[in-house]
mmCIF file of C-alpha atoms in Angstrom:
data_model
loop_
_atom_site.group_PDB
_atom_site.id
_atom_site.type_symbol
_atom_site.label_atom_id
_atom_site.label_comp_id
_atom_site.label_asym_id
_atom_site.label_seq_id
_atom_site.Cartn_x
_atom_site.Cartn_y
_atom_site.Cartn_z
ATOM 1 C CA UNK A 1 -47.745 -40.715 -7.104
ATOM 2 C CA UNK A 2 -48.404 -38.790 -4.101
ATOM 3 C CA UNK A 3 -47.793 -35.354 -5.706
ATOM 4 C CA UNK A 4 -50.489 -36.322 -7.966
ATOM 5 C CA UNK A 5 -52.987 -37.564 -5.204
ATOM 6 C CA UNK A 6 -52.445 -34.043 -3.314
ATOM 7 C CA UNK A 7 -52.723 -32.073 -6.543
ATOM 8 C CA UNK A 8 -56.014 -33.782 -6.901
ATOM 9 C CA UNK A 9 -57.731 -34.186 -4.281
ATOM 10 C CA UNK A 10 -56.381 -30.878 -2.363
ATOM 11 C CA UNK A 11 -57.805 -29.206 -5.820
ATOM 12 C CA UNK A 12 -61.178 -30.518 -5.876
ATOM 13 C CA UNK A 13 -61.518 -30.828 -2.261
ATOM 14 C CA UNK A 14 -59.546 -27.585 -1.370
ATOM 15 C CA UNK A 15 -61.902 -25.488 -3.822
ATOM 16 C CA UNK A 16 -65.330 -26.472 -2.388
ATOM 17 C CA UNK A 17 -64.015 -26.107 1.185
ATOM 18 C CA UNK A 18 -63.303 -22.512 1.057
ATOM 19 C CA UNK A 19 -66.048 -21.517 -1.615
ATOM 20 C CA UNK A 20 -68.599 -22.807 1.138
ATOM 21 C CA UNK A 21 -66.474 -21.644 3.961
ATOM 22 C CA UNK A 22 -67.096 -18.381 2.149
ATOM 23 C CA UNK A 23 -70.568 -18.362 1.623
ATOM 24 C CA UNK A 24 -71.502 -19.342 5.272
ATOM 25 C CA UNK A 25 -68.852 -16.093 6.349
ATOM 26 C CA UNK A 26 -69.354 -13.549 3.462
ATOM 27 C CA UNK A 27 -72.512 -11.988 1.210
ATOM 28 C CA UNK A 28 -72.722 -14.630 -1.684
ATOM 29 C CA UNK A 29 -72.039 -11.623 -4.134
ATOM 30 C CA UNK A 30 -69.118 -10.820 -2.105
ATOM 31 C CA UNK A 31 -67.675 -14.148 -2.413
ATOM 32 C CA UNK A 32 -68.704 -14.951 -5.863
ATOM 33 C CA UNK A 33 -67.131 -12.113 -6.792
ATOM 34 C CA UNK A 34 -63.870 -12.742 -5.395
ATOM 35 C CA UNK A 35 -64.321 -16.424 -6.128
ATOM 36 C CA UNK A 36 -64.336 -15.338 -9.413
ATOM 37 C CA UNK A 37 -60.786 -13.902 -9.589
ATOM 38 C CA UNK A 38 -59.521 -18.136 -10.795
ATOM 39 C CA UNK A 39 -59.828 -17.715 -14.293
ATOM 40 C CA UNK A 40 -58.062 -14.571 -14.561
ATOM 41 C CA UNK A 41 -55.242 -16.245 -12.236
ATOM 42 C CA UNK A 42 -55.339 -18.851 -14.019
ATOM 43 C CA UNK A 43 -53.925 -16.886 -17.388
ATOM 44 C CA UNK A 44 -51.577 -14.984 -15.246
ATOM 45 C CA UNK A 45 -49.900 -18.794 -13.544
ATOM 46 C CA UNK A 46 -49.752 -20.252 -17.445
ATOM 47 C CA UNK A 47 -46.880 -17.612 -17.644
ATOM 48 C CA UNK A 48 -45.120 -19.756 -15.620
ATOM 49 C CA UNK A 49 -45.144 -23.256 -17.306
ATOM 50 C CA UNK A 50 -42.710 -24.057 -19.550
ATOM 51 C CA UNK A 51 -42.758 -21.902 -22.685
ATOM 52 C CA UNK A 52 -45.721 -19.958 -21.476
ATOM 53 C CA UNK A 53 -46.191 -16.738 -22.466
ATOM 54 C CA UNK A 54 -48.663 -13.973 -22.099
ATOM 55 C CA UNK A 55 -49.606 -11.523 -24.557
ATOM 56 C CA UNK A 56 -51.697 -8.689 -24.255
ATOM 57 C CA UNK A 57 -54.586 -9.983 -25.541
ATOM 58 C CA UNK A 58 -54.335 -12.725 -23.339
ATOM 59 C CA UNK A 59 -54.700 -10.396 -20.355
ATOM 60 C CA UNK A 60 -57.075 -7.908 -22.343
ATOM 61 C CA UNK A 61 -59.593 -10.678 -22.509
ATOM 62 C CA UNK A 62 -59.128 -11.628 -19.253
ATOM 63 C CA UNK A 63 -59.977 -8.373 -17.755
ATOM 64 C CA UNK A 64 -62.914 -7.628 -20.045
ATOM 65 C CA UNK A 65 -63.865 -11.178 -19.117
ATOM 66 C CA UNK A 66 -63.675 -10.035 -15.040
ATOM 67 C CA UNK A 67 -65.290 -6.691 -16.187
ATOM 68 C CA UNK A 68 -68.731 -8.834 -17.332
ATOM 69 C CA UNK A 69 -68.700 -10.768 -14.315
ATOM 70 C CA UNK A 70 -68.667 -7.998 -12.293
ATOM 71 C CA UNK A 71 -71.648 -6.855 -13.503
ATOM 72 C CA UNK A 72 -73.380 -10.059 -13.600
ATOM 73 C CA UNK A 73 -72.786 -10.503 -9.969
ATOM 74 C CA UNK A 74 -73.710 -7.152 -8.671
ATOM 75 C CA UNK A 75 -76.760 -6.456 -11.171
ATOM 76 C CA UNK A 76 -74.809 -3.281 -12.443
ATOM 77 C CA UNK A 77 -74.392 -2.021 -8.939
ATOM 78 C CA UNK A 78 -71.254 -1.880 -6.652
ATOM 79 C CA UNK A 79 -69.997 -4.188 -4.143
ATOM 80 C CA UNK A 80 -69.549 -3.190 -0.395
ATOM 81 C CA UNK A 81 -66.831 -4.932 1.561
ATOM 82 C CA UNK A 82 -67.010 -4.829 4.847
ATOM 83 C CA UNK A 83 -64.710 -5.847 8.065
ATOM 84 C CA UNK A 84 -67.034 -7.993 9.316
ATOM 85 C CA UNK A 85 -67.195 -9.999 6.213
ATOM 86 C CA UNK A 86 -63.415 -10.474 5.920
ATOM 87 C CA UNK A 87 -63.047 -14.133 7.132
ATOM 88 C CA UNK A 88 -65.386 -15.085 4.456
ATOM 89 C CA UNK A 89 -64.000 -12.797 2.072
ATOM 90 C CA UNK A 90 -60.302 -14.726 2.894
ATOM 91 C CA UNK A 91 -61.479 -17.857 2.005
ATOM 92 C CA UNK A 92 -63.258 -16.780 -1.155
ATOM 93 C CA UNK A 93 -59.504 -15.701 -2.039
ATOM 94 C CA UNK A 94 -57.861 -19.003 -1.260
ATOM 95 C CA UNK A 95 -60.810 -20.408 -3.142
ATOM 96 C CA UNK A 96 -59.484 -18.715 -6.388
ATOM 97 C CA UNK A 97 -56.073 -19.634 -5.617
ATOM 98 C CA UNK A 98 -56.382 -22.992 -4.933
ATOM 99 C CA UNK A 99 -58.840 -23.856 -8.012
ATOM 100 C CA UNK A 100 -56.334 -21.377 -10.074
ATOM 101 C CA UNK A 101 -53.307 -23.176 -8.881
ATOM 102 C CA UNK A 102 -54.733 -26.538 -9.388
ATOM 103 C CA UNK A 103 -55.922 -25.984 -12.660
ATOM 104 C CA UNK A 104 -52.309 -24.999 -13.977
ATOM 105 C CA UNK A 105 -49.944 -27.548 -12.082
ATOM 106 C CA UNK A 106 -52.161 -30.067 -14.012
ATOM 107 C CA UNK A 107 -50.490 -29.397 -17.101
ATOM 108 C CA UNK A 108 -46.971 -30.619 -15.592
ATOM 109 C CA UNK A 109 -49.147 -33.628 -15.139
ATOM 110 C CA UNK A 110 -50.563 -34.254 -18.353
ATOM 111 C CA UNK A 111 -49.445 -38.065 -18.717
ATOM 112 C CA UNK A 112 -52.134 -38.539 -15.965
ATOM 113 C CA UNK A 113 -55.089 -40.094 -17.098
ATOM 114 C CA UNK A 114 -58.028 -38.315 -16.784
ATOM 115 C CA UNK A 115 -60.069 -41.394 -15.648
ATOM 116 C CA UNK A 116 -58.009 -40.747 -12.265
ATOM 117 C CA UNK A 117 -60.009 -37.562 -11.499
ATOM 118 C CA UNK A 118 -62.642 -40.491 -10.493
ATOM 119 C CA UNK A 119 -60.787 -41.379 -7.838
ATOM 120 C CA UNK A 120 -60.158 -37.373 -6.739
ATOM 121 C CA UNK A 121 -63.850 -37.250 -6.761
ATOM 122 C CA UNK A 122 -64.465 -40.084 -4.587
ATOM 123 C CA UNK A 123 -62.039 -38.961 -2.205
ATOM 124 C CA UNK A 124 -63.170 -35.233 -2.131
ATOM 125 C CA UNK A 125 -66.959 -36.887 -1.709
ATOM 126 C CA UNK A 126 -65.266 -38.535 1.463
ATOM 127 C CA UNK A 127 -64.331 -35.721 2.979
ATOM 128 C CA UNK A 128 -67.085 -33.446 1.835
ATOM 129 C CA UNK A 129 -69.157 -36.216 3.975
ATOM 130 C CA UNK A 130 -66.677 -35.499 7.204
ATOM 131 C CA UNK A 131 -67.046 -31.820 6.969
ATOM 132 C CA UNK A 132 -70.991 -32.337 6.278
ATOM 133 C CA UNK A 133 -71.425 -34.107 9.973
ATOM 134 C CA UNK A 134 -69.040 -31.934 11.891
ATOM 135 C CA UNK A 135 -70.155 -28.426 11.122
ATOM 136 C CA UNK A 136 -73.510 -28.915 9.222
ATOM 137 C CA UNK A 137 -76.677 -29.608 10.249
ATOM 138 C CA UNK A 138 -78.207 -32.340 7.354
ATOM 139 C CA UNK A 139 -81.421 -31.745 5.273
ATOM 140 C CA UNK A 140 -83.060 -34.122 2.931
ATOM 141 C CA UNK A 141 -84.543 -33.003 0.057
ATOM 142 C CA UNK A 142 -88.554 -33.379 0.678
ATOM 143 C CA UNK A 143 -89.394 -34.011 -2.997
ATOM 144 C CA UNK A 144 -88.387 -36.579 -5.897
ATOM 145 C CA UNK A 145 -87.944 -33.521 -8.140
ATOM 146 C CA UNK A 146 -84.972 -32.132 -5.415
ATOM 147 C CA UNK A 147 -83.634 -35.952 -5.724
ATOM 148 C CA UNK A 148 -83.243 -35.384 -9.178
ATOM 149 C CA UNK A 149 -81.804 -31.421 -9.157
ATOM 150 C CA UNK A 150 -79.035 -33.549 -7.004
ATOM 151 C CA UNK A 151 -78.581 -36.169 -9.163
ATOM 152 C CA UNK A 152 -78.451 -34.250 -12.001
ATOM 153 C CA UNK A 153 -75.739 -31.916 -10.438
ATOM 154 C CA UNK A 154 -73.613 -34.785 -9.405
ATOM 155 C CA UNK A 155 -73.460 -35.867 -12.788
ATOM 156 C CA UNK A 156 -73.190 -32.446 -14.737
ATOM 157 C CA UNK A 157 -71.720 -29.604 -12.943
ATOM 158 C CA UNK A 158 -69.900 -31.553 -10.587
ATOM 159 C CA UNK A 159 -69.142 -34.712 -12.355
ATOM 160 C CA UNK A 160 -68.375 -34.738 -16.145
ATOM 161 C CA UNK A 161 -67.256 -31.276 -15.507
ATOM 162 C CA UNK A 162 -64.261 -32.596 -14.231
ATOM 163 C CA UNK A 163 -63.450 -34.471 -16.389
ATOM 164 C CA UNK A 164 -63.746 -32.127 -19.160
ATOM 165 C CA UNK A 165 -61.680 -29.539 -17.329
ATOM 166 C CA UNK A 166 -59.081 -31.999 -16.737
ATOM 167 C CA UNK A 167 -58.523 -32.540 -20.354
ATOM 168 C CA UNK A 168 -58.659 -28.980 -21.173
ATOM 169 C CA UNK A 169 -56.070 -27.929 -19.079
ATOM 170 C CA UNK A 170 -53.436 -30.855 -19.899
ATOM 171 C CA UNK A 171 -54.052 -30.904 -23.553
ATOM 172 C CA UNK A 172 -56.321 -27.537 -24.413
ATOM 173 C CA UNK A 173 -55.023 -23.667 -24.466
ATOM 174 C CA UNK A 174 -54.636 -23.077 -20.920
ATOM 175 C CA UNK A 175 -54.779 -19.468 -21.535
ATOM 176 C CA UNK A 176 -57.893 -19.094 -23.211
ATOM 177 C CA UNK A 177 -59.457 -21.587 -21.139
ATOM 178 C CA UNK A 178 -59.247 -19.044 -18.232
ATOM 179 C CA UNK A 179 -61.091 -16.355 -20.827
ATOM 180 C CA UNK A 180 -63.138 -18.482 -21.755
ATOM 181 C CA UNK A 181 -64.601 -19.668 -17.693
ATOM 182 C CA UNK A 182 -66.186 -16.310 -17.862
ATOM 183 C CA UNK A 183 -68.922 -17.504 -20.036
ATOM 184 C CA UNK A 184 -69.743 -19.459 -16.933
ATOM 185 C CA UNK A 185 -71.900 -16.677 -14.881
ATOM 186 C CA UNK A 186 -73.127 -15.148 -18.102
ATOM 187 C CA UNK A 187 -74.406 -18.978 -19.487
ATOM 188 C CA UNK A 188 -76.274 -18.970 -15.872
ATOM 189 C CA UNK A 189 -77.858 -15.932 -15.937
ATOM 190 C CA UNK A 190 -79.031 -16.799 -19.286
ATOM 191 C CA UNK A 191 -80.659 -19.972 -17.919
ATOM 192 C CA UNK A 192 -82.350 -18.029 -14.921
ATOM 193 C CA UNK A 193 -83.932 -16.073 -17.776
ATOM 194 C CA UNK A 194 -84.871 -18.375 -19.594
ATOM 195 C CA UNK A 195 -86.269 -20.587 -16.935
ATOM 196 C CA UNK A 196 -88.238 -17.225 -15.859
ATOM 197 C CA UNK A 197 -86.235 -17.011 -12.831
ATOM 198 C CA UNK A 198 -84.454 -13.526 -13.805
ATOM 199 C CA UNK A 199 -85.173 -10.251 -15.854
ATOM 200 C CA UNK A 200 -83.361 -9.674 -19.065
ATOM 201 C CA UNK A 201 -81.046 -6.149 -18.487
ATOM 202 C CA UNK A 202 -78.950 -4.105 -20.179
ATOM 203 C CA UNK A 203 -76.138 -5.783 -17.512
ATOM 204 C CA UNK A 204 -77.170 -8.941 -18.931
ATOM 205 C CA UNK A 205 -76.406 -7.566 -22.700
ATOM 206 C CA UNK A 206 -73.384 -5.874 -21.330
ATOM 207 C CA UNK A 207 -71.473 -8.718 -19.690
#
């Protein structure tokens, strides 16, 4: 139904908006950080579905799961916000709320199929492509290996992630899911080292 159609696509669609809205206006560790705030949302909303309940290791693991990111994103150092920054750092807020928000009304909708987060996709890729030619300026990637990076993040990250997140939040622990996201920055930075692209730390070991 419609309800379903807005949940959708204003999830998928509503997320990306402001998360690039709040790159191009904000520090990217400024707005990854704040960006950031959705999983720990996300264990405070699941209060609020039907026989949800937090306990306080729910929220304990949330917060220590924050507390890693932190340092992940800002190498161990603080975080200055700034005035100037605060358009971008507004949008990096809606972008946790929305993604947060979206994440736990899809429980109330988990006769859905997941196949239908196909057709979110496609619509979100539709108006990703609007957005694109009205306030971007377009680049083509110059080498076969960039063709691939995208193909291989359409498919991954921002493909079959989807899907998988879609069936974790109707049928999975929503709650621990939301812990759990915080593996996400720490899985990356693990990847940069690997790939020689970062320094192994004692924030690395930390978080």
């Amino acid at each position: 139904g419609p309800a379903v159609w807005l949940l959708g696509v204003g999830g998928l669609f509503g997320y990306h908006f402001f998360y690039f809205l709040a790159l191009r206006n904000a520090p990217a560790v400024d707005a990854s950080l704040i960006a950031y705030l959705w999983p720990v949302l996300i264990v405070v909303f699941s209060a609020l579905l039907p026989g949800g309940r937090l306990r306080w290791w729910h929220m304990a693991g949330a917060v220590l799961g924050m507390a890693g990111c932190v340092l992940l994103v800002t190498g161990g150092g603080s975080v200055a916000f700034r005035a100037e920054f605060a358009a971008g750092y507004a949008a990096a807020l809606a972008c946790a709320f929305t993604w947060s928000a979206y994440s736990v009304l899809s429980r109330r909708h988990s006769a859905v199929p997941t196949d239908t987060v196909a057709w979110f996709c496609g619509a979100t890729a539709a108006l990703g492509l609007l957005c694109h030619l009205a306030f971007e300026t377009t680049a083509w990637p110059a080498r076969a290996g960039e063709w691939l990076a995208i193909a291989a993040l359409g498919l991954g990250p921002v493909g079959a992630a989807f899907f998988a997140w879609d069936r974790g939040v109707k049928h999975g622990d929503i709650r621990a899911l939301g812990v759990f996201s915080y593996a996400a920055p720490l899985i990356s930075t693990l990847l940069l080292i690997a790939f020689g692209r970062a320094e192994a730390s004692w924030v690395v070991a930390a978080a």
